[in-house]
PDB file of C-alpha atoms in Angstrom:
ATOM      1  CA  UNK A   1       0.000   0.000   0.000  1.00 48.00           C
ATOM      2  CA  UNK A   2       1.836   3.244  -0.780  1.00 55.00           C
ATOM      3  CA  UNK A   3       2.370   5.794   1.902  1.00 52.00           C
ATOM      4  CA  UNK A   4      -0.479   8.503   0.953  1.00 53.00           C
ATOM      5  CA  UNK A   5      -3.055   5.725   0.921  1.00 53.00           C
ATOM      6  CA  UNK A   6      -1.653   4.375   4.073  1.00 54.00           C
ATOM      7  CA  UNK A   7      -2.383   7.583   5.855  1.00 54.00           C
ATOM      8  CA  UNK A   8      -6.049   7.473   4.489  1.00 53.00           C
ATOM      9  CA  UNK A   9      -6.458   3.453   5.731  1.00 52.00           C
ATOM     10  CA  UNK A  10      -5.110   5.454   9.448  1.00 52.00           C
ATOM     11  CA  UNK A  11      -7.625   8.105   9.127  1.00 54.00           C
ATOM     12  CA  UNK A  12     -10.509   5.690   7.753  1.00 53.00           C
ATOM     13  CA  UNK A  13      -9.982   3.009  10.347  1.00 52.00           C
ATOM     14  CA  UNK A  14     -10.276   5.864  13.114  1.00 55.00           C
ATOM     15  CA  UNK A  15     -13.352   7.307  11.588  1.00 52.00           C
ATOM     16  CA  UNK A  16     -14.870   4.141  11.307  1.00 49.00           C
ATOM     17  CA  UNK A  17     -14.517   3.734  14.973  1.00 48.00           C
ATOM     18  CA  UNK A  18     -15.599   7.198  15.927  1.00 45.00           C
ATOM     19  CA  UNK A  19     -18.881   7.178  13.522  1.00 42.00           C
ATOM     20  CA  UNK A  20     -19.759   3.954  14.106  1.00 40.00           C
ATOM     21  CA  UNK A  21     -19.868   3.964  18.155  1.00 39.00           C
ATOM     22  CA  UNK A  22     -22.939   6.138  18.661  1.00 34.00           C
ATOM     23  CA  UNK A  23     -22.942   5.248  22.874  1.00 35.00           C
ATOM     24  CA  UNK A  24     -20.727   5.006  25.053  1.00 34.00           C
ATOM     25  CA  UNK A  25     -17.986   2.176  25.220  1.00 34.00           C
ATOM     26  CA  UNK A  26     -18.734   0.243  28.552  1.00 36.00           C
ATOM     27  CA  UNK A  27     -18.521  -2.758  30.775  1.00 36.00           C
ATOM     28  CA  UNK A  28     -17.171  -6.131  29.783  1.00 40.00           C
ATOM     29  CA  UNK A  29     -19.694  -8.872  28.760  1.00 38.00           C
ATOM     30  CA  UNK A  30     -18.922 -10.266  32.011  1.00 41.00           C
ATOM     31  CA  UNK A  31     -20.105  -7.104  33.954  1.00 41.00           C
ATOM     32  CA  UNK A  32     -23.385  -8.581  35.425  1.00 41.00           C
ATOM     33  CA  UNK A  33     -24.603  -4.996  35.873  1.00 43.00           C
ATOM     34  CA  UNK A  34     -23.629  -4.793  39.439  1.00 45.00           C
ATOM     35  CA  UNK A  35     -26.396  -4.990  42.183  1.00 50.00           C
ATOM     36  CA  UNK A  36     -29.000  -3.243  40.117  1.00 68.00           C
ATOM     37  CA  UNK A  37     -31.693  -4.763  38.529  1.00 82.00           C
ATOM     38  CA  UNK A  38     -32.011  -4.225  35.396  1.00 89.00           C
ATOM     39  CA  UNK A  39     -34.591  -1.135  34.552  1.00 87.00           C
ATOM     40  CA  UNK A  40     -37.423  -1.159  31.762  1.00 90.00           C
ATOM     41  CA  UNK A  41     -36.018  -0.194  28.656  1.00 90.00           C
ATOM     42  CA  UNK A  42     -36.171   3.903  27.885  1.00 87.00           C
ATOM     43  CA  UNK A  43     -38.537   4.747  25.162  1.00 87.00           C
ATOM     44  CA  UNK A  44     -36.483   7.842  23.956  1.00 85.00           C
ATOM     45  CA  UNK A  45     -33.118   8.333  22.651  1.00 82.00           C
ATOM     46  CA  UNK A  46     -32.578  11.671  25.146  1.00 83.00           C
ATOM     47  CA  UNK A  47     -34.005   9.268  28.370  1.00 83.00           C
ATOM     48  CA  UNK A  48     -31.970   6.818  27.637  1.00 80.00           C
ATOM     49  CA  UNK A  49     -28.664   8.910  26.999  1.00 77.00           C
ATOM     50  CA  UNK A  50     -29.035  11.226  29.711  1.00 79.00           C
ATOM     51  CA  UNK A  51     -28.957   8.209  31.931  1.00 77.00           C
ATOM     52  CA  UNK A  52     -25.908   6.635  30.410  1.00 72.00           C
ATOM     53  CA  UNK A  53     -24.151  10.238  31.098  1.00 70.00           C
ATOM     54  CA  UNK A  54     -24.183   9.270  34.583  1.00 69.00           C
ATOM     55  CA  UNK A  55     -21.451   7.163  34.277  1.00 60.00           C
ATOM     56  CA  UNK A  56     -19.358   8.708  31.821  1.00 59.00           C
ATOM     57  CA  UNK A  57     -17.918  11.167  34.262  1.00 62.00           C
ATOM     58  CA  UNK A  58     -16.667   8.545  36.684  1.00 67.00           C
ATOM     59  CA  UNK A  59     -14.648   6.534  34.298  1.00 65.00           C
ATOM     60  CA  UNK A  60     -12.805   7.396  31.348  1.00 80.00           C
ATOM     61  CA  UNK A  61     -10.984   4.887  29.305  1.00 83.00           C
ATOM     62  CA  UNK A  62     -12.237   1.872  27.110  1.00 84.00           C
ATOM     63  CA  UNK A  63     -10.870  -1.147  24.797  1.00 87.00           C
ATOM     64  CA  UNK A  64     -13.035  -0.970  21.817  1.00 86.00           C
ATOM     65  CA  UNK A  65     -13.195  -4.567  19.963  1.00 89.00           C
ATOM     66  CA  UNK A  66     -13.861  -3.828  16.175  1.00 88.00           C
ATOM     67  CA  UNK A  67     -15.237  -6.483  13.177  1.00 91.00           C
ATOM     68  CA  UNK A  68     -16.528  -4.699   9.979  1.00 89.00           C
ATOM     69  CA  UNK A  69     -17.197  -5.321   6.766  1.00 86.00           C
ATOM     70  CA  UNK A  70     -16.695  -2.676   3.952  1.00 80.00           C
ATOM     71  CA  UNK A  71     -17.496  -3.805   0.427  1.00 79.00           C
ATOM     72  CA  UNK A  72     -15.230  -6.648  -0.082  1.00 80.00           C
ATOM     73  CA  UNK A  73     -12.884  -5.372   2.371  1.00 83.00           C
ATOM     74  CA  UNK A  74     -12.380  -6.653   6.009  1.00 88.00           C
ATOM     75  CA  UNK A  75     -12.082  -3.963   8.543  1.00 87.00           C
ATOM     76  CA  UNK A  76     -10.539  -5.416  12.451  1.00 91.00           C
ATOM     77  CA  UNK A  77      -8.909  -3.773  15.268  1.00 89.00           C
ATOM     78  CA  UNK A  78      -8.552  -2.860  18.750  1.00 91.00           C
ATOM     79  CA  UNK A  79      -8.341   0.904  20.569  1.00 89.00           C
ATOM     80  CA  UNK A  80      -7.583   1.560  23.848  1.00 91.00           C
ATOM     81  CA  UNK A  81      -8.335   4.836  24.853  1.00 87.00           C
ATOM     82  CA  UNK A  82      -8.622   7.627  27.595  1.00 89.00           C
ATOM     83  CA  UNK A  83     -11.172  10.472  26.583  1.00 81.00           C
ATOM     84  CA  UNK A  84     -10.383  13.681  28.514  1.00 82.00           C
ATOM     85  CA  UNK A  85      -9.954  16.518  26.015  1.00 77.00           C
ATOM     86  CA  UNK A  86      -6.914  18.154  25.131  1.00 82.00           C
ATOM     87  CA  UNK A  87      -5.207  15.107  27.489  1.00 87.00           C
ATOM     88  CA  UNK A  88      -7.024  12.273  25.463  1.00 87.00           C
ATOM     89  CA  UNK A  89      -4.484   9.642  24.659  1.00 91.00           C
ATOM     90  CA  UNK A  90      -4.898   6.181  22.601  1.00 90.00           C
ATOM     91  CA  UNK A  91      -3.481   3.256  21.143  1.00 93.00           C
ATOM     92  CA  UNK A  92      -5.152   1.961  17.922  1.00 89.00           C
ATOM     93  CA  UNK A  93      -3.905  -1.385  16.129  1.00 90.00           C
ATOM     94  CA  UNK A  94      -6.323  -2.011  12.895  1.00 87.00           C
ATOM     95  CA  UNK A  95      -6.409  -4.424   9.956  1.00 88.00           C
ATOM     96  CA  UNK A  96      -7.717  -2.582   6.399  1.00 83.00           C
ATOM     97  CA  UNK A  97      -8.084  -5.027   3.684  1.00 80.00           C
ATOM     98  CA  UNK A  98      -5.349  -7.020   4.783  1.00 82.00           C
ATOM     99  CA  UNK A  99      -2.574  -4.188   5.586  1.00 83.00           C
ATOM    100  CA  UNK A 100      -2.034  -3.374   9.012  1.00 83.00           C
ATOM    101  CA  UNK A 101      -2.201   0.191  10.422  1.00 84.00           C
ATOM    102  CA  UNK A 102      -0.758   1.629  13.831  1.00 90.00           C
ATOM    103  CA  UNK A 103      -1.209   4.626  15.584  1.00 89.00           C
ATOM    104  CA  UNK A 104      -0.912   6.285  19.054  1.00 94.00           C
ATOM    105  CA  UNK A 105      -1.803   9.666  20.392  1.00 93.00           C
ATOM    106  CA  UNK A 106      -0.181  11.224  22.950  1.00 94.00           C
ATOM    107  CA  UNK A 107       0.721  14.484  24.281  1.00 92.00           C
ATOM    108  CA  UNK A 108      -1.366  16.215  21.080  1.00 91.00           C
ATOM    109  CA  UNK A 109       1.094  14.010  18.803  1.00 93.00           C
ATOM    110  CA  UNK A 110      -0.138  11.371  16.155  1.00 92.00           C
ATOM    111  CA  UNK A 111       2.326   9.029  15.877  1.00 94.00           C
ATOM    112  CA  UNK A 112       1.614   6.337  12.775  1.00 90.00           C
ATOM    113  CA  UNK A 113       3.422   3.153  12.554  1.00 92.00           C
ATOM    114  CA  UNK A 114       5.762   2.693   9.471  1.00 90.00           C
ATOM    115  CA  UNK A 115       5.835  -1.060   8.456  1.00 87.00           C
ATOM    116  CA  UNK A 116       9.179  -2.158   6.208  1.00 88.00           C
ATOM    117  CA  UNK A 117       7.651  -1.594   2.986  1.00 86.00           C
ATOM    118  CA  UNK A 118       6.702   1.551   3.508  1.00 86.00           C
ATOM    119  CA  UNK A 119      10.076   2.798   5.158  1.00 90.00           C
ATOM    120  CA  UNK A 120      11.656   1.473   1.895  1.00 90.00           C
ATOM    121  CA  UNK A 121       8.744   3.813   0.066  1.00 88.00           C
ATOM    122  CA  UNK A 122       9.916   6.663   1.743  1.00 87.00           C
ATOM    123  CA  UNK A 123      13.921   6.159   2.099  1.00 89.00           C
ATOM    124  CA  UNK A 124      13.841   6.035   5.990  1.00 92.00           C
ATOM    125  CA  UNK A 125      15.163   3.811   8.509  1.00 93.00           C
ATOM    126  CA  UNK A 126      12.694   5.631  11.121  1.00 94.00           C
ATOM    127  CA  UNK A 127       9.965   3.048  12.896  1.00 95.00           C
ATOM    128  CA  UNK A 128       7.259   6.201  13.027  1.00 95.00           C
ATOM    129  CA  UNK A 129       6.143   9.034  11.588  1.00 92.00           C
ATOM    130  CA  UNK A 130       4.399  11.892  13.911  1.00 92.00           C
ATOM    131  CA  UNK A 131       2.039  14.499  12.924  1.00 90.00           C
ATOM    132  CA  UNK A 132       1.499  16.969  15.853  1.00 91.00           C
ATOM    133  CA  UNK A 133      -2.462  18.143  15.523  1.00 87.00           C
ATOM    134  CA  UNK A 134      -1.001  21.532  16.845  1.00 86.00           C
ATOM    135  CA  UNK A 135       1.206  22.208  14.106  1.00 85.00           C
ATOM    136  CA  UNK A 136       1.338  25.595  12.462  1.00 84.00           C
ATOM    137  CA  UNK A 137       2.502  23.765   8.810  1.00 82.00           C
ATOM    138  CA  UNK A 138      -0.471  24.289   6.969  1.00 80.00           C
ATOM    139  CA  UNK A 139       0.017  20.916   5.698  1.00 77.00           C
ATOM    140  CA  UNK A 140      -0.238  19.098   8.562  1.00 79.00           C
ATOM    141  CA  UNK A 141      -2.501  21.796  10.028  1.00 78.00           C
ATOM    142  CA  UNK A 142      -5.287  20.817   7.931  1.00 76.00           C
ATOM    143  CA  UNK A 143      -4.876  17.381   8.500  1.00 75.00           C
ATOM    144  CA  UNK A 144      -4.304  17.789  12.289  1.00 74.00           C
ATOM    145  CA  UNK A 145      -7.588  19.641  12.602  1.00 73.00           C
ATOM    146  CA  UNK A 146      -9.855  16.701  10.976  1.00 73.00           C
ATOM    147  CA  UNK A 147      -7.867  14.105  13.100  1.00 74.00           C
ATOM    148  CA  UNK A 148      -8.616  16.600  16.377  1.00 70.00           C
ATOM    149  CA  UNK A 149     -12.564  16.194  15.541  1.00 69.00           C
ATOM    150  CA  UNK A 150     -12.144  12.568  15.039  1.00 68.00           C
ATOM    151  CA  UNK A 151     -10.677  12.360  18.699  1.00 67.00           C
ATOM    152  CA  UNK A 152     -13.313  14.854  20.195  1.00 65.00           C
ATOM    153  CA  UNK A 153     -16.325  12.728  18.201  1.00 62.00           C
ATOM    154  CA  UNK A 154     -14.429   9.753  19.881  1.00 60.00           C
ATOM    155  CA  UNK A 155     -15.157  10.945  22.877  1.00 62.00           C
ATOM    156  CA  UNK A 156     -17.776   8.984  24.870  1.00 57.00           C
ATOM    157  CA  UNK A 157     -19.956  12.394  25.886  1.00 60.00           C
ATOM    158  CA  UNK A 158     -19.947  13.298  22.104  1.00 66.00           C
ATOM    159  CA  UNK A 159     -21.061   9.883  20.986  1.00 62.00           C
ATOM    160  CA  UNK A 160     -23.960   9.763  23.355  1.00 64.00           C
ATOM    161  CA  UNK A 161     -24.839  13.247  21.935  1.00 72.00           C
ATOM    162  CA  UNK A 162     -24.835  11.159  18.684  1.00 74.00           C
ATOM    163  CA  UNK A 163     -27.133   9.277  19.796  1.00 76.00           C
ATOM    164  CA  UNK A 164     -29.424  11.853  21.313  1.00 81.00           C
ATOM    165  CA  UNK A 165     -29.090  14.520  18.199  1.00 84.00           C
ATOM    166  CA  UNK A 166     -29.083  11.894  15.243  1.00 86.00           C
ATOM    167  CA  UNK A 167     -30.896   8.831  16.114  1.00 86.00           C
ATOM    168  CA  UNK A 168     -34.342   7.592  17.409  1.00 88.00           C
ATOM    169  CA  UNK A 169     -35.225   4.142  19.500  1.00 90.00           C
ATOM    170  CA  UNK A 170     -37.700   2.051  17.305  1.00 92.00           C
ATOM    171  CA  UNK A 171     -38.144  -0.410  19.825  1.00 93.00           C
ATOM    172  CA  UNK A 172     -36.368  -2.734  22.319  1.00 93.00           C
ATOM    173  CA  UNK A 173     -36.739  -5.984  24.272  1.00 96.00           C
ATOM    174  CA  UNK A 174     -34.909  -7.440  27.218  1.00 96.00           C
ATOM    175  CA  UNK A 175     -32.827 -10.295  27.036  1.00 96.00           C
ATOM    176  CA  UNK A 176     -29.924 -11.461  27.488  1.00 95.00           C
ATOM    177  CA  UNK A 177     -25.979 -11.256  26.141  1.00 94.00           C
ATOM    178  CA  UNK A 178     -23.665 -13.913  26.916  1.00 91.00           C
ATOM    179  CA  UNK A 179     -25.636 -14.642  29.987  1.00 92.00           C
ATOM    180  CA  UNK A 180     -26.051 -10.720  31.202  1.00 91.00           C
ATOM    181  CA  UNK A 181     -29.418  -8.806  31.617  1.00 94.00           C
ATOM    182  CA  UNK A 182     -29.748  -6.470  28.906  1.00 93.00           C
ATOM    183  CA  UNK A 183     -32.171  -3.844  27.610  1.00 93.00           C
ATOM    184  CA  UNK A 184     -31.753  -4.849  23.610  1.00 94.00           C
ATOM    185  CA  UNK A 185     -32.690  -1.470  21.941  1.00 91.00           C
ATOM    186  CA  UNK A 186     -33.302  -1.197  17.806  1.00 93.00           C
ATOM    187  CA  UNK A 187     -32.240   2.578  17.179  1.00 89.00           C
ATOM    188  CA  UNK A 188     -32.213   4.005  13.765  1.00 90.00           C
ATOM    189  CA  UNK A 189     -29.930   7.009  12.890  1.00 87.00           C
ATOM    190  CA  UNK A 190     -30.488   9.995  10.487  1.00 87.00           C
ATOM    191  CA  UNK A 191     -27.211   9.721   8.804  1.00 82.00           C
ATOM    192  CA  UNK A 192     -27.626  13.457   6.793  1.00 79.00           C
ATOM    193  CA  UNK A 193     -28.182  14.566  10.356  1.00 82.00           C
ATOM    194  CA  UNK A 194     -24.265  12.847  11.533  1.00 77.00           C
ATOM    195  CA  UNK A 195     -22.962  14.331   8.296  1.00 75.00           C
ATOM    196  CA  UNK A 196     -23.804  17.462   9.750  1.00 74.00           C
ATOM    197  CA  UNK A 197     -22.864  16.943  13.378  1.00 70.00           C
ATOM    198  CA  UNK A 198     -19.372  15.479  12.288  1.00 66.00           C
ATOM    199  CA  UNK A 199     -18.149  17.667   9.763  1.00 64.00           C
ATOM    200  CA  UNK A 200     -19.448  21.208  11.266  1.00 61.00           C
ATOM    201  CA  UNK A 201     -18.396  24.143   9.169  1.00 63.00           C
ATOM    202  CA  UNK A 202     -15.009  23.222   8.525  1.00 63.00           C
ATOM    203  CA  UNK A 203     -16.281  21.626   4.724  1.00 69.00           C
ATOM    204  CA  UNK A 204     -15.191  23.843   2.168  1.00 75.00           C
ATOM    205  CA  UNK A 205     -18.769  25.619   0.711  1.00 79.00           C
ATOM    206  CA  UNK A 206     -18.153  23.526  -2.715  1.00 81.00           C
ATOM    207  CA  UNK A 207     -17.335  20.411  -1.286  1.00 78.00           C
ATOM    208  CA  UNK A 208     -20.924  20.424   1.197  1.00 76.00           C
ATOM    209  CA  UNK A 209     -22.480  21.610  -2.362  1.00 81.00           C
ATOM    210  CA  UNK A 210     -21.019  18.196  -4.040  1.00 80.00           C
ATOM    211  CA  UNK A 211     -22.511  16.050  -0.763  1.00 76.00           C
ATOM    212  CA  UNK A 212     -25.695  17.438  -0.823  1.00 77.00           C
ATOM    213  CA  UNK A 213     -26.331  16.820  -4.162  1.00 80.00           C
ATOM    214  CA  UNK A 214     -24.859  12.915  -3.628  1.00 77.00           C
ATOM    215  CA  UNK A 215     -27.285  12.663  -0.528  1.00 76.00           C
ATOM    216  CA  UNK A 216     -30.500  14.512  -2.356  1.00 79.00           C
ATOM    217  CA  UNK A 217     -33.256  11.882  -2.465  1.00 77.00           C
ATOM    218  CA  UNK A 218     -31.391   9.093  -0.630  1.00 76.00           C
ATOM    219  CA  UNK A 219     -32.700   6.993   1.992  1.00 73.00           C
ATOM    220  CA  UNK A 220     -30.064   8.257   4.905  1.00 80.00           C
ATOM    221  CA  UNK A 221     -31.869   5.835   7.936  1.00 85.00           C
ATOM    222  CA  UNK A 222     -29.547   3.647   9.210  1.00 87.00           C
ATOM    223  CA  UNK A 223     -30.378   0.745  11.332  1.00 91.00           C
ATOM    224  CA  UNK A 224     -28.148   0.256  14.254  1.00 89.00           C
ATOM    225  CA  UNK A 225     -28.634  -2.527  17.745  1.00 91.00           C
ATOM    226  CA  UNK A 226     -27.378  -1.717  21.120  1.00 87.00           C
ATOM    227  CA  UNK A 227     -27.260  -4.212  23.941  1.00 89.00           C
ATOM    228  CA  UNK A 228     -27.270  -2.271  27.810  1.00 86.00           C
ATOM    229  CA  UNK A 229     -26.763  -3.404  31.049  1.00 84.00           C
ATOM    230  CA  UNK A 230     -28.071  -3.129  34.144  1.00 84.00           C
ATOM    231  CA  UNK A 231     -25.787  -0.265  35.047  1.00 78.00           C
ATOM    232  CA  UNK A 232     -26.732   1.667  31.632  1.00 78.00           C
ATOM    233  CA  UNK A 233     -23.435   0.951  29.880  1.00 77.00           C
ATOM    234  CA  UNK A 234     -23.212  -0.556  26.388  1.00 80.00           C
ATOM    235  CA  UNK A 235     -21.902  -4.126  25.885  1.00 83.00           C
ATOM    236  CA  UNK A 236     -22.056  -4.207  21.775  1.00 88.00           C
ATOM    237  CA  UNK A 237     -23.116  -2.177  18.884  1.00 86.00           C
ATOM    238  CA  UNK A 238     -24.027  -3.280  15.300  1.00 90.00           C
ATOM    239  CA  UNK A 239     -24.470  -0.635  12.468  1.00 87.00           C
ATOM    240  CA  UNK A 240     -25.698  -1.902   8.758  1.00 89.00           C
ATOM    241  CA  UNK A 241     -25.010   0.667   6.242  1.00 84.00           C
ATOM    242  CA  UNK A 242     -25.576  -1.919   3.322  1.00 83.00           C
ATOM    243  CA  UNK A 243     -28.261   0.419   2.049  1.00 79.00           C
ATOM    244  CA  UNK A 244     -27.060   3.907   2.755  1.00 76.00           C
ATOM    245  CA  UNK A 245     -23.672   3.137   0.846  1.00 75.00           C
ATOM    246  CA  UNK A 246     -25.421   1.338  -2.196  1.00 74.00           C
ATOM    247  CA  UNK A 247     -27.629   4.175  -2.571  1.00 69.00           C
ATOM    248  CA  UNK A 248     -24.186   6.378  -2.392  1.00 68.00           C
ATOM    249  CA  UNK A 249     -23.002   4.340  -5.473  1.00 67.00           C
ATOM    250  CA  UNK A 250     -20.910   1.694  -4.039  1.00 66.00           C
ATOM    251  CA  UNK A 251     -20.690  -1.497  -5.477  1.00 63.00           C
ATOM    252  CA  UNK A 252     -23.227  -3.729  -5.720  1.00 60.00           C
ATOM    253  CA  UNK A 253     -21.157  -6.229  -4.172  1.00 62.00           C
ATOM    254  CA  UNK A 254     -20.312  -6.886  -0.552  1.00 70.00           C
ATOM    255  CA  UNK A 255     -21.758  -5.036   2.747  1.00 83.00           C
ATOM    256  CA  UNK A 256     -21.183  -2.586   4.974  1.00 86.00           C
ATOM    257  CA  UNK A 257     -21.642  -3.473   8.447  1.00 89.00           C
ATOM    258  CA  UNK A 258     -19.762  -2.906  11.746  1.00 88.00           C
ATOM    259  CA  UNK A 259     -19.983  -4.639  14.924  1.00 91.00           C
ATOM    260  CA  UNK A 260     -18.406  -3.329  18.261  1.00 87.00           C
ATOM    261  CA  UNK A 261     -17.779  -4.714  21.495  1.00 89.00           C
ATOM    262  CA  UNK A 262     -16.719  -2.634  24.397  1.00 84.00           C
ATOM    263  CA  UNK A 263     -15.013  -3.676  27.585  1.00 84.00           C
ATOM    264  CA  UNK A 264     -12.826  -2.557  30.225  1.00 87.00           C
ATOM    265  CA  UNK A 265     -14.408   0.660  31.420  1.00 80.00           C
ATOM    266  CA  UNK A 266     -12.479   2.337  33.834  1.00 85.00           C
ATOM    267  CA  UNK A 267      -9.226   0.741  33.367  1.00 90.00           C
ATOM    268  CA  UNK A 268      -6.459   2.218  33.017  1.00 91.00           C
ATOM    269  CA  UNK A 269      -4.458   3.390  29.610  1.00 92.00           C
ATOM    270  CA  UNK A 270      -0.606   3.587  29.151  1.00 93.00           C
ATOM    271  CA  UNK A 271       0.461   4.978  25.944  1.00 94.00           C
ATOM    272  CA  UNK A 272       3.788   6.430  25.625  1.00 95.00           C
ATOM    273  CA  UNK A 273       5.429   8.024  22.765  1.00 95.00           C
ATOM    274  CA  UNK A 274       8.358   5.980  21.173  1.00 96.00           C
ATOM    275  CA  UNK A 275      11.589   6.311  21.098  1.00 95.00           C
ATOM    276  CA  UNK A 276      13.211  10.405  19.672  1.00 94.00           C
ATOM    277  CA  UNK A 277      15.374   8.062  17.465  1.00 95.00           C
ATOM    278  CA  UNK A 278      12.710   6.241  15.671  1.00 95.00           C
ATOM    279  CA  UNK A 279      10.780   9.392  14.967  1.00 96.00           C
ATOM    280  CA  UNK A 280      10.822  11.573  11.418  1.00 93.00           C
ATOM    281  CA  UNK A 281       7.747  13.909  10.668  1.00 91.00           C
ATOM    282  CA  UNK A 282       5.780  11.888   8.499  1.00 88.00           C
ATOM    283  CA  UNK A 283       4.482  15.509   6.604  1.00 85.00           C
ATOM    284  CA  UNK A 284       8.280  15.831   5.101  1.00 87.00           C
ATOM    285  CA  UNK A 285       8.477  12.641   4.999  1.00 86.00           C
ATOM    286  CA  UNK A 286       5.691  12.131   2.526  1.00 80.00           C
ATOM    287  CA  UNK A 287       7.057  15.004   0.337  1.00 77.00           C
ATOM    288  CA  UNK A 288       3.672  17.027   1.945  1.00 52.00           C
TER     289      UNK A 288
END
């Protein structure tokens, strides 16, 4: 995979998770909810994320599980995170169609794994390649900025906004998930309604123009399932945009699905930066 398309896989896989997770990550499947029994479902996207809120002030971090499918293209990975703003730091190991891509933010720096072929692309003996999000380089500016509101939308307050702002509950059921009480809610999302939430104003005028038009007369509900415990935190997530992206113009063939599992709520993340001497800035490295 050459190095520019490389850095799209790194921003891609990272969307994917932030887009996709519209709650907030949450207990592990073996969480039995604690002593609380488990409540009658909410009938309202806002009831049932101002509960959830609750508990995403206590506890911070999360390992997010990921299994998607886009097209013909297998999409896998694992981020550990800590959400807290300008201090948010991660770790994010993810598969795109076969080619592995690694990343870790700390300290405001991006730091992107460079596998052997692409150091030989690039004439470099360095390991990584950091972009700092702060940078005054326009260059890496403008891609520092979109990264920054992938991180904030990554956030576990901003997804449940998500959830309250873009989607509505259809109906739920209780059940169980590997052998936990769970209120099973079926939520659909207004996806021209995320479009909107995620990208702001930053899109250039022309660009929005060029989306709009793509989007006029589609069908932008998507469905999405969320399991929830007893203590109002998320076990799983599934999102099917088969529809949404055929009616985009995607191939006929192949879906476009995304399953997430969340665990370890609350425990603690340690990501360091590596090593000064593995380190070039992947901007000049790239040629811009």
């Amino acid at each position: 995979m050459r190095a520019t398309h490389r850095l799209i896989a790194v921003a891609a896989a990272l969307t994917l998770v932030v887009t996709g997770c519209g709650t907030r990550p949450g207990a592990t499947a073996e969480n039995k909810g604690g002593e609380l029994a488990l409540a009658n479902p909410f009938t309202d996207a806002f009831g049932l994320v101002e509960a959830a809120k609750q508990g995403t002030r206590k506890a911070k971090s999360s390992t997010t599980i990921i299994d998607g499918t886009l097209g013909t293209k297998e999409v896998t990975g694992t981020v550990k995170a800590f959400y807290d703003g300008p201090a948010t730091k991660l770790e994010a190991n993810m598969t795109v169609d076969g080619e592995t891509v690694g990343m870790r933010l700390v300290d405001r720096i991006l730091f992107i794994k460079l596998p052997p072929d692409q150091r030989a692309e690039l004439k470099t003996a360095k390991t990584w390649g950091k972009i700092p999000l702060d940078s005054e380089d326009p260059r890496a500016k403008a891609f520092g900025k979109a990264m920054q509101r992938s991180f904030e939308m990554g956030d576990p307050a901003k997804q449940l906004e998500m959830v309250e702002k873009t989607g509505k509950i259809i109906r739920s059921e209780q059940t169980q998930l590997n052998g936990v009480p769970v209120n099973h809610y079926f939520v659909e999302f207004d996806m021209r309604k995320q479009f909107d939430l995620f990208l702001g104003e930053d899109l250039p005028a022309d660009q929005r123009a060029e989306i709009e038009k793509r989007l006029e007369g589609k069908d932008l509900r998507v469905p999405a399932e969320l399991w929830i415990n007893a203590e109002q935190l998320p076990l799983k997530m599934t999102m099917d945009m088969t529809s949404l992206a055929k009616g985009m113009g995607a191939p006929e063939a192949g879906e476009a699905k995304s399953t997430y599992t969340y665990s370890d709520w609350g425990v603690a993340v340690d990501v360091s930066p590596p090593p000064d001497g593995e380190v070039a800035d992947y901007i000049e490295l790239m040629g811009g």
